[in-house]
Amino acid sequence: MSEPMTAREEWRRYWATVLAAMIGMSFYTVITYSLGTFIGPLEKEFGWSRTALSSGLAIFAGISMLGGPFVGMALDRFGTRKLAIVGMILASTALASFSLLNGSIGQWIALYVIYGVVALAIKSTIWSAGISSVFTRARSLALAFVLSGSAIGQTFAPVIANKLIVAVGWREAYIWLGFGWGGLALALLVPFYFDAHARKAKQVRASTAPVALPGLTIREATRDSRVIRIAVANLLMSIVGSGVSVHLVRVVAENGMTMDSAVDIAATAGIAGLVGKLGCGWLLDRVQGSVIPFTGFAVGAFGHFLLIGLFAGAAPLMLGAMCVGFASGAGLQISTYLVSRYAGLRNFGAIFGTISSTMMAGTAIGPLLAGSVHDLTGSYDALLMMASPVMLLCAMLFIGLGPYPEFPQPALAE
């Protein structure tokens, strides 16, 4: 019986798969984090309200919520490589097609429906399951790098979109984001992205036996209090976090910053998110307990408080944006890793796909809530004052989860 690989050996063998998945994950977030930059030009050209503009992301999130469990079950059975490649081709084309907008809200909604359906194949569940299937010793750090793709998107999508809009207009900006960013991701996926299912298929093409992995059944997971607490924390975080993140450029701008300064400040949230993912990823491979999960979420409570604008100047707003970004990055990394440990890998796709769906439910509600609050009150202050205590409650849910369970290895058929 062969000895398990060390963390260094895992990285030496699978680093290219991590890189491809990271860029794939970054593209998935482009449509979300670039919207704040497109709001101004679309408002000006079509006269749409911010609630109407936010409705697109609500539809996208709703489709992801409903489709998440089915995607999870599909990847548990068939693997993630084929889903990811086909999904990237279709999603990049769908994003570029936003350049065809003609002022009809119906068309706006239809494009988001199309994008939401095809993007199911490139959501975080796909990348998390693929990487978890090939990494064991260095799983948390590998997941951190992959999920840092969302931080890359959060950092660069608004900046790149803003520069493209200024240089070539919003229509061409959608085309460049779709085929440029999506094309880069596809160019990496085809030669480099291979999960455990694809690697086994290459080695034993005649075999039809599934890869046997330890973990909870789906029914057991629905009754496990630890899994439920992780799911609830992510639902609440996603409601307030997505609302603020999508409107972050406008939140900062309405606190006295110019548009360029607001874009730059909002971009720091992505950088902080990257730090949150990688820092927590490195620590979770080495330290078990509640301190890291609690801190990762609690930092967000402080960040939302600073964004209210009670303190003058750009520095508090930048620190607030960075805290919000750190919490967003750390939260997704922490939750993905903890699900892989507390629920195991036997039905990871279906279980995390369902939790991801609760997160997308929050993502569907959050931007609409933020847009509605602004339309009704003329500011985002009420949203931000609600967000701080909600994030603190999320942090409390991670206290006392207990040690990671040891799952028996399922027997393999000869």
CSV table of C-alpha atoms in Angstrom, one decimal:
chain,number,residue,atom,x,y,z
A,1,MET,CA,0.0,0.0,0.0
A,2,SER,CA,1.5,3.3,-1.0
A,3,GLU,CA,2.2,6.1,1.5
A,4,PRO,CA,0.1,9.2,1.3
A,5,MET,CA,1.7,12.2,-0.3
A,6,THR,CA,3.1,15.0,1.7
A,7,ALA,CA,1.8,18.5,1.3
A,8,ARG,CA,4.9,19.4,-0.8
A,9,GLU,CA,4.3,16.4,-3.1
A,10,GLU,CA,0.7,17.4,-3.5
A,11,TRP,CA,1.7,20.9,-4.6
A,12,ARG,CA,4.4,19.6,-6.9
A,13,ARG,CA,1.9,17.4,-8.7
A,14,TYR,CA,-1.2,19.6,-8.7
A,15,TRP,CA,-0.2,23.2,-8.7
A,16,ALA,CA,-1.3,23.8,-12.3
A,17,THR,CA,-4.8,22.5,-11.5
A,18,VAL,CA,-4.9,25.0,-8.6
A,19,LEU,CA,-3.9,27.8,-11.0
A,20,ALA,CA,-6.5,27.0,-13.6
A,21,ALA,CA,-9.2,26.7,-11.0
A,22,MET,CA,-8.2,30.0,-9.4
A,23,ILE,CA,-8.6,31.9,-12.7
A,24,GLY,CA,-11.8,30.1,-13.4
A,25,MET,CA,-13.2,31.1,-10.0
A,26,SER,CA,-12.1,34.7,-10.7
A,27,PHE,CA,-14.1,34.9,-13.9
A,28,TYR,CA,-17.2,33.6,-12.0
A,29,THR,CA,-17.1,36.8,-9.9
A,30,VAL,CA,-16.6,39.3,-12.6
A,31,ILE,CA,-20.3,39.9,-13.3
A,32,THR,CA,-20.9,40.6,-9.6
A,33,TYR,CA,-17.9,42.9,-8.8
A,34,SER,CA,-18.1,44.9,-12.1
A,35,LEU,CA,-21.7,45.8,-11.7
A,36,GLY,CA,-21.0,48.7,-9.4
A,37,THR,CA,-18.9,50.3,-12.2
A,38,PHE,CA,-21.5,49.7,-14.9
A,39,ILE,CA,-24.4,51.2,-12.7
A,40,GLY,CA,-23.5,54.8,-13.7
A,41,PRO,CA,-23.4,54.3,-17.5
A,42,LEU,CA,-26.5,52.1,-17.5
A,43,GLU,CA,-28.4,54.6,-15.3
A,44,LYS,CA,-27.4,57.4,-17.6
A,45,GLU,CA,-28.3,55.6,-20.9
A,46,PHE,CA,-31.4,53.8,-19.9
A,47,GLY,CA,-32.7,55.6,-16.8
A,48,TRP,CA,-33.0,52.4,-14.7
A,49,SER,CA,-33.2,52.6,-10.9
A,50,ARG,CA,-30.6,50.9,-8.8
A,51,THR,CA,-33.2,48.4,-7.6
A,52,ALA,CA,-33.8,47.4,-11.2
A,53,LEU,CA,-30.1,47.1,-11.9
A,54,SER,CA,-29.6,45.0,-8.8
A,55,SER,CA,-32.4,42.7,-9.9
A,56,GLY,CA,-30.1,41.0,-12.4
A,57,LEU,CA,-27.8,39.8,-9.7
A,58,ALA,CA,-30.8,38.6,-7.7
A,59,ILE,CA,-31.9,36.5,-10.6
A,60,PHE,CA,-28.3,35.2,-11.1
A,61,ALA,CA,-28.1,34.3,-7.4
A,62,GLY,CA,-31.6,32.7,-7.4
A,63,ILE,CA,-30.7,30.4,-10.3
A,64,SER,CA,-27.4,29.5,-8.5
A,65,MET,CA,-29.4,28.8,-5.4
A,66,LEU,CA,-31.9,26.5,-7.1
A,67,GLY,CA,-29.4,24.7,-9.3
A,68,GLY,CA,-26.6,24.3,-6.7
A,69,PRO,CA,-27.7,20.9,-5.2
A,70,PHE,CA,-28.2,19.4,-8.7
A,71,VAL,CA,-24.8,20.6,-9.8
A,72,GLY,CA,-23.3,19.1,-6.7
A,73,MET,CA,-24.9,15.7,-7.3
A,74,ALA,CA,-23.7,15.8,-11.0
A,75,LEU,CA,-20.1,16.6,-10.1
A,76,ASP,CA,-20.1,13.9,-7.3
A,77,ARG,CA,-21.0,11.4,-10.1
A,78,PHE,CA,-19.2,12.7,-13.2
A,79,GLY,CA,-16.4,14.9,-11.9
A,80,THR,CA,-15.8,18.6,-12.6
A,81,ARG,CA,-13.5,18.9,-15.6
A,82,LYS,CA,-16.1,18.6,-18.4
A,83,LEU,CA,-18.6,20.8,-16.5
A,84,ALA,CA,-16.0,23.5,-16.0
A,85,ILE,CA,-14.7,23.6,-19.6
A,86,VAL,CA,-18.2,23.7,-21.2
A,87,GLY,CA,-19.4,26.1,-18.6
A,88,MET,CA,-16.5,28.5,-19.2
A,89,ILE,CA,-17.2,28.6,-23.0
A,90,LEU,CA,-20.9,29.4,-22.5
A,91,ALA,CA,-20.5,31.8,-19.6
A,92,SER,CA,-17.8,33.9,-21.3
A,93,THR,CA,-20.1,34.2,-24.4
A,94,ALA,CA,-23.1,35.1,-22.2
A,95,LEU,CA,-21.2,37.9,-20.4
A,96,ALA,CA,-20.1,39.4,-23.7
A,97,SER,CA,-23.7,39.4,-24.9
A,98,PHE,CA,-24.6,42.0,-22.3
A,99,SER,CA,-23.1,44.4,-24.9
A,100,LEU,CA,-26.4,43.9,-26.8
A,101,LEU,CA,-28.6,45.7,-24.2
A,102,ASN,CA,-31.1,48.0,-25.8
A,103,GLY,CA,-32.9,49.5,-22.8
A,104,SER,CA,-35.4,46.8,-22.2
A,105,ILE,CA,-35.6,45.5,-18.6
A,106,GLY,CA,-37.0,42.3,-20.0
A,107,GLN,CA,-33.8,41.8,-22.0
A,108,TRP,CA,-31.7,42.6,-18.9
A,109,ILE,CA,-33.5,39.9,-17.0
A,110,ALA,CA,-33.3,37.4,-19.9
A,111,LEU,CA,-29.6,37.9,-20.2
A,112,TYR,CA,-29.1,37.3,-16.5
A,113,VAL,CA,-31.3,34.1,-16.7
A,114,ILE,CA,-29.1,32.8,-19.5
A,115,TYR,CA,-25.9,33.7,-17.7
A,116,GLY,CA,-27.2,32.2,-14.4
A,117,VAL,CA,-27.9,28.9,-16.0
A,118,VAL,CA,-24.6,28.4,-17.8
A,119,ALA,CA,-22.6,29.8,-14.9
A,120,LEU,CA,-23.8,26.9,-12.7
A,121,ALA,CA,-20.9,24.9,-14.2
A,122,ILE,CA,-18.2,27.4,-13.0
A,123,LYS,CA,-19.5,28.3,-9.5
A,124,SER,CA,-17.3,27.8,-6.4
A,125,THR,CA,-18.7,24.3,-5.7
A,126,ILE,CA,-17.1,23.0,-8.9
A,127,TRP,CA,-13.6,24.3,-8.1
A,128,SER,CA,-13.9,23.4,-4.4
A,129,ALA,CA,-14.9,19.8,-5.1
A,130,GLY,CA,-12.2,19.4,-7.8
A,131,ILE,CA,-9.4,20.7,-5.6
A,132,SER,CA,-10.6,18.8,-2.5
A,133,SER,CA,-10.6,15.6,-4.5
A,134,VAL,CA,-6.8,15.7,-5.2
A,135,PHE,CA,-5.5,17.5,-2.0
A,136,THR,CA,-5.4,16.1,1.5
A,137,ARG,CA,-2.5,17.3,3.5
A,138,ALA,CA,-2.5,20.8,1.9
A,139,ARG,CA,-6.2,21.0,1.2
A,140,SER,CA,-7.0,24.2,3.1
A,141,LEU,CA,-4.2,26.2,1.5
A,142,ALA,CA,-5.0,24.8,-1.9
A,143,LEU,CA,-8.6,25.8,-1.5
A,144,ALA,CA,-7.5,29.2,-0.3
A,145,PHE,CA,-5.6,29.8,-3.5
A,146,VAL,CA,-8.5,28.7,-5.6
A,147,LEU,CA,-11.1,30.7,-3.7
A,148,SER,CA,-8.8,33.7,-3.8
A,149,GLY,CA,-10.0,33.9,-7.4
A,150,SER,CA,-13.0,35.8,-6.0
A,151,ALA,CA,-10.6,38.2,-4.4
A,152,ILE,CA,-8.8,38.7,-7.7
A,153,GLY,CA,-12.2,39.4,-9.3
A,154,GLN,CA,-13.1,41.8,-6.5
A,155,THR,CA,-9.8,43.6,-6.9
A,156,PHE,CA,-9.5,43.9,-10.6
A,157,ALA,CA,-13.0,43.6,-12.1
A,158,PRO,CA,-14.1,47.2,-11.0
A,159,VAL,CA,-10.8,48.7,-12.0
A,160,ILE,CA,-10.6,47.0,-15.4
A,161,ALA,CA,-14.2,47.6,-16.1
A,162,ASN,CA,-13.9,51.3,-15.2
A,163,LYS,CA,-10.8,51.7,-17.5
A,164,LEU,CA,-12.5,49.8,-20.3
A,165,ILE,CA,-15.7,51.9,-20.0
A,166,VAL,CA,-13.7,55.1,-20.1
A,167,ALA,CA,-11.6,53.9,-23.1
A,168,VAL,CA,-14.1,52.1,-25.3
A,169,GLY,CA,-17.5,52.4,-23.7
A,170,TRP,CA,-19.7,50.1,-21.6
A,171,ARG,CA,-20.7,47.8,-24.5
A,172,GLU,CA,-17.2,47.0,-25.6
A,173,ALA,CA,-16.2,46.6,-21.9
A,174,TYR,CA,-18.6,43.7,-21.6
A,175,ILE,CA,-17.1,42.1,-24.7
A,176,TRP,CA,-13.6,42.5,-23.4
A,177,LEU,CA,-14.5,41.1,-20.0
A,178,GLY,CA,-16.3,38.1,-21.4
A,179,PHE,CA,-14.0,36.9,-24.1
A,180,GLY,CA,-10.8,38.3,-22.6
A,181,TRP,CA,-11.0,37.2,-19.0
A,182,GLY,CA,-13.1,34.1,-19.9
A,183,GLY,CA,-10.7,33.2,-22.7
A,184,LEU,CA,-7.7,33.3,-20.4
A,185,ALA,CA,-9.5,31.0,-17.9
A,186,LEU,CA,-10.4,28.5,-20.7
A,187,ALA,CA,-6.8,28.5,-22.0
A,188,LEU,CA,-5.7,27.3,-18.6
A,189,LEU,CA,-8.5,24.8,-17.9
A,190,VAL,CA,-8.1,22.7,-21.1
A,191,PRO,CA,-4.5,21.6,-20.5
A,192,PHE,CA,-4.2,21.9,-16.7
A,193,TYR,CA,-7.5,21.3,-14.9
A,194,PHE,CA,-7.8,17.6,-13.9
A,195,ASP,CA,-9.7,16.5,-10.7
A,196,ALA,CA,-9.6,13.0,-9.2
A,197,HIS,CA,-12.3,11.8,-11.5
A,198,ALA,CA,-10.5,12.9,-14.6
A,199,ARG,CA,-7.2,11.6,-13.4
A,200,LYS,CA,-8.7,8.2,-12.6
A,201,ALA,CA,-10.4,8.1,-16.0
A,202,LYS,CA,-7.1,8.7,-17.7
A,203,GLN,CA,-5.5,5.9,-15.7
A,204,VAL,CA,-8.2,3.3,-15.8
A,205,ARG,CA,-10.6,4.0,-18.7
A,206,ALA,CA,-12.1,0.6,-18.6
A,207,SER,CA,-13.2,0.8,-15.0
A,208,THR,CA,-16.6,2.1,-14.1
A,209,ALA,CA,-16.2,2.0,-10.3
A,210,PRO,CA,-16.7,5.4,-8.6
A,211,VAL,CA,-14.0,6.9,-6.4
A,212,ALA,CA,-14.9,5.9,-2.9
A,213,LEU,CA,-14.4,8.8,-0.4
A,214,PRO,CA,-15.2,9.0,3.3
A,215,GLY,CA,-17.9,11.3,4.8
A,216,LEU,CA,-21.5,11.8,5.8
A,217,THR,CA,-24.5,10.8,3.8
A,218,ILE,CA,-26.8,13.6,2.6
A,219,ARG,CA,-29.4,12.7,5.3
A,220,GLU,CA,-26.7,12.7,8.0
A,221,ALA,CA,-25.5,16.1,6.9
A,222,THR,CA,-29.0,17.6,7.2
A,223,ARG,CA,-29.1,16.5,10.9
A,224,ASP,CA,-25.6,17.5,11.8
A,225,SER,CA,-25.7,20.7,14.0
A,226,ARG,CA,-22.2,21.7,12.9
A,227,VAL,CA,-23.1,21.6,9.2
A,228,ILE,CA,-26.3,23.5,9.9
A,229,ARG,CA,-24.5,26.2,11.8
A,230,ILE,CA,-22.0,26.7,9.0
A,231,ALA,CA,-24.9,27.0,6.5
A,232,VAL,CA,-26.8,29.5,8.6
A,233,ALA,CA,-23.7,31.7,9.1
A,234,ASN,CA,-23.1,31.8,5.4
A,235,LEU,CA,-26.7,32.6,4.6
A,236,LEU,CA,-26.6,35.6,6.9
A,237,MET,CA,-23.2,36.7,5.8
A,238,SER,CA,-24.1,36.6,2.2
A,239,ILE,CA,-27.2,38.7,2.6
A,240,VAL,CA,-25.4,41.7,4.2
A,241,GLY,CA,-22.0,41.0,2.5
A,242,SER,CA,-23.3,40.8,-1.0
A,243,GLY,CA,-25.4,43.9,-0.6
A,244,VAL,CA,-22.5,46.0,0.6
A,245,SER,CA,-19.9,44.4,-1.8
A,246,VAL,CA,-22.0,45.0,-5.0
A,247,HIS,CA,-22.7,48.6,-4.0
A,248,LEU,CA,-19.3,49.2,-2.4
A,249,VAL,CA,-18.1,51.7,-5.1
A,250,ARG,CA,-21.3,53.7,-4.5
A,251,VAL,CA,-21.1,53.4,-0.7
A,252,VAL,CA,-17.6,54.9,-0.7
A,253,ALA,CA,-18.4,57.5,-3.4
A,254,GLU,CA,-21.4,58.8,-1.4
A,255,ASN,CA,-19.2,59.4,1.6
A,256,GLY,CA,-17.4,62.3,-0.3
A,257,MET,CA,-15.0,60.4,-2.5
A,258,THR,CA,-14.5,60.9,-6.3
A,259,MET,CA,-15.5,58.1,-8.5
A,260,ASP,CA,-11.8,57.2,-9.3
A,261,SER,CA,-11.0,57.3,-5.5
A,262,ALA,CA,-14.0,55.2,-4.7
A,263,VAL,CA,-13.0,52.5,-7.3
A,264,ASP,CA,-9.5,52.5,-5.9
A,265,ILE,CA,-10.8,52.1,-2.3
A,266,ALA,CA,-13.2,49.4,-3.3
A,267,ALA,CA,-10.4,47.5,-4.9
A,268,THR,CA,-8.6,47.3,-1.6
A,269,ALA,CA,-11.4,45.0,-0.4
A,270,GLY,CA,-10.3,42.5,-3.0
A,271,ILE,CA,-6.7,42.6,-1.8
A,272,ALA,CA,-7.8,42.1,1.8
A,273,GLY,CA,-10.0,39.3,0.7
A,274,LEU,CA,-6.9,37.6,-0.9
A,275,VAL,CA,-5.1,38.0,2.4
A,276,GLY,CA,-8.0,36.6,4.3
A,277,LYS,CA,-8.2,33.5,2.1
A,278,LEU,CA,-4.5,32.7,2.0
A,279,GLY,CA,-3.9,33.6,5.7
A,280,CYS,CA,-6.8,31.5,6.9
A,281,GLY,CA,-6.0,28.8,4.5
A,282,TRP,CA,-2.4,28.5,5.8
A,283,LEU,CA,-3.6,28.5,9.4
A,284,LEU,CA,-6.5,26.1,9.1
A,285,ASP,CA,-4.1,23.4,7.8
A,286,ARG,CA,-2.2,23.8,11.1
A,287,VAL,CA,-4.6,25.0,13.8
A,288,GLN,CA,-8.0,23.6,14.7
A,289,GLY,CA,-10.5,25.5,16.8
A,290,SER,CA,-13.0,28.4,16.9
A,291,VAL,CA,-10.5,31.4,17.0
A,292,ILE,CA,-9.9,31.5,13.3
A,293,PRO,CA,-13.5,31.1,12.1
A,294,PHE,CA,-14.8,33.6,14.8
A,295,THR,CA,-12.2,36.2,13.9
A,296,GLY,CA,-12.7,35.8,10.1
A,297,PHE,CA,-16.3,36.8,10.4
A,298,ALA,CA,-16.0,39.3,13.3
A,299,VAL,CA,-13.6,41.5,11.3
A,300,GLY,CA,-16.5,42.1,8.9
A,301,ALA,CA,-18.7,43.6,11.7
A,302,PHE,CA,-16.0,46.2,12.3
A,303,GLY,CA,-15.7,47.0,8.6
A,304,HIS,CA,-19.3,47.6,8.0
A,305,PHE,CA,-19.4,50.0,11.0
A,306,LEU,CA,-16.5,52.0,9.5
A,307,LEU,CA,-18.3,52.3,6.1
A,308,ILE,CA,-21.2,54.3,7.7
A,309,GLY,CA,-19.0,57.3,7.5
A,310,LEU,CA,-18.9,58.5,11.1
A,311,PHE,CA,-15.2,59.2,10.8
A,312,ALA,CA,-14.0,61.8,8.2
A,313,GLY,CA,-11.5,61.1,5.5
A,314,ALA,CA,-10.5,58.3,3.1
A,315,ALA,CA,-8.5,56.2,5.7
A,316,PRO,CA,-11.5,54.9,7.7
A,317,LEU,CA,-13.4,54.1,4.5
A,318,MET,CA,-10.4,52.2,3.1
A,319,LEU,CA,-10.0,50.3,6.4
A,320,GLY,CA,-13.7,49.5,6.4
A,321,ALA,CA,-13.5,48.3,2.8
A,322,MET,CA,-10.5,46.1,3.6
A,323,CYS,CA,-12.2,44.6,6.7
A,324,VAL,CA,-15.3,43.8,4.6
A,325,GLY,CA,-13.1,42.2,1.9
A,326,PHE,CA,-11.1,40.3,4.5
A,327,ALA,CA,-14.3,38.8,6.0
A,328,SER,CA,-15.7,37.9,2.7
A,329,GLY,CA,-12.5,36.2,1.6
A,330,ALA,CA,-11.9,34.5,4.9
A,331,GLY,CA,-15.6,33.5,5.3
A,332,LEU,CA,-15.8,31.5,2.1
A,333,GLN,CA,-12.4,29.8,2.7
A,334,ILE,CA,-13.3,28.9,6.3
A,335,SER,CA,-16.7,27.5,5.4
A,336,THR,CA,-15.5,25.5,2.4
A,337,TYR,CA,-12.7,23.9,4.4
A,338,LEU,CA,-14.9,23.2,7.5
A,339,VAL,CA,-17.6,21.5,5.4
A,340,SER,CA,-14.9,19.2,3.8
A,341,ARG,CA,-13.8,18.3,7.4
A,342,TYR,CA,-17.1,18.1,9.3
A,343,ALA,CA,-19.1,16.5,6.4
A,344,GLY,CA,-16.2,14.7,4.6
A,345,LEU,CA,-15.9,14.1,0.8
A,346,ARG,CA,-18.3,11.3,0.3
A,347,ASN,CA,-21.1,13.7,-0.8
A,348,PHE,CA,-19.1,17.0,-0.7
A,349,GLY,CA,-20.6,18.2,-4.0
A,350,ALA,CA,-24.2,17.8,-2.9
A,351,ILE,CA,-23.7,19.0,0.6
A,352,PHE,CA,-21.6,22.1,-0.2
A,353,GLY,CA,-23.7,22.7,-3.3
A,354,THR,CA,-26.7,23.0,-1.0
A,355,ILE,CA,-24.9,25.3,1.4
A,356,SER,CA,-23.7,27.3,-1.6
A,357,SER,CA,-27.3,27.6,-2.6
A,358,THR,CA,-28.2,29.1,0.8
A,359,MET,CA,-25.3,31.6,0.2
A,360,MET,CA,-26.7,32.4,-3.2
A,361,ALA,CA,-30.1,33.0,-1.7
A,362,GLY,CA,-28.5,35.6,0.5
A,363,THR,CA,-26.7,37.0,-2.6
A,364,ALA,CA,-30.0,37.2,-4.4
A,365,ILE,CA,-31.5,39.2,-1.5
A,366,GLY,CA,-28.5,41.4,-0.5
A,367,PRO,CA,-28.1,43.6,-3.6
A,368,LEU,CA,-31.9,44.1,-3.9
A,369,LEU,CA,-32.0,45.0,-0.2
A,370,ALA,CA,-29.1,47.5,-0.7
A,371,GLY,CA,-30.7,49.0,-3.7
A,372,SER,CA,-34.1,49.3,-2.1
A,373,VAL,CA,-32.6,50.9,1.1
A,374,HIS,CA,-30.9,53.5,-1.0
A,375,ASP,CA,-33.9,54.2,-3.2
A,376,LEU,CA,-36.1,54.7,0.0
A,377,THR,CA,-33.7,56.6,2.2
A,378,GLY,CA,-31.2,58.2,-0.1
A,379,SER,CA,-28.2,56.4,1.6
A,380,TYR,CA,-26.8,53.0,2.6
A,381,ASP,CA,-26.5,53.9,6.3
A,382,ALA,CA,-29.5,51.7,7.4
A,383,LEU,CA,-28.0,48.7,5.6
A,384,LEU,CA,-24.6,49.2,7.2
A,385,MET,CA,-26.0,49.6,10.7
A,386,MET,CA,-27.8,46.3,10.3
A,387,ALA,CA,-24.8,44.5,8.8
A,388,SER,CA,-22.4,44.9,11.8
A,389,PRO,CA,-24.5,43.0,14.4
A,390,VAL,CA,-25.5,40.4,11.8
A,391,MET,CA,-21.8,39.7,11.1
A,392,LEU,CA,-21.1,39.4,14.8
A,393,LEU,CA,-23.9,36.8,15.1
A,394,CYS,CA,-22.3,34.8,12.3
A,395,ALA,CA,-19.0,34.8,14.1
A,396,MET,CA,-20.7,33.5,17.2
A,397,LEU,CA,-22.1,30.5,15.3
A,398,PHE,CA,-18.6,29.1,14.8
A,399,ILE,CA,-17.8,28.9,18.6
A,400,GLY,CA,-17.7,25.3,19.9
A,401,LEU,CA,-17.9,23.3,16.7
A,402,GLY,CA,-15.6,20.7,18.2
A,403,PRO,CA,-12.9,18.4,16.8
A,404,TYR,CA,-13.0,17.2,13.2
A,405,PRO,CA,-14.7,13.8,13.0
A,406,GLU,CA,-12.8,10.7,11.7
A,407,PHE,CA,-14.8,9.0,8.9
A,408,PRO,CA,-14.2,5.3,8.1
A,409,GLN,CA,-12.8,4.7,4.6
A,410,PRO,CA,-15.5,3.0,2.4
A,411,ALA,CA,-14.6,-0.4,1.0
A,412,LEU,CA,-13.8,-0.5,-2.7
A,413,ALA,CA,-15.1,-3.2,-4.9
A,414,GLU,CA,-12.5,-5.4,-6.4
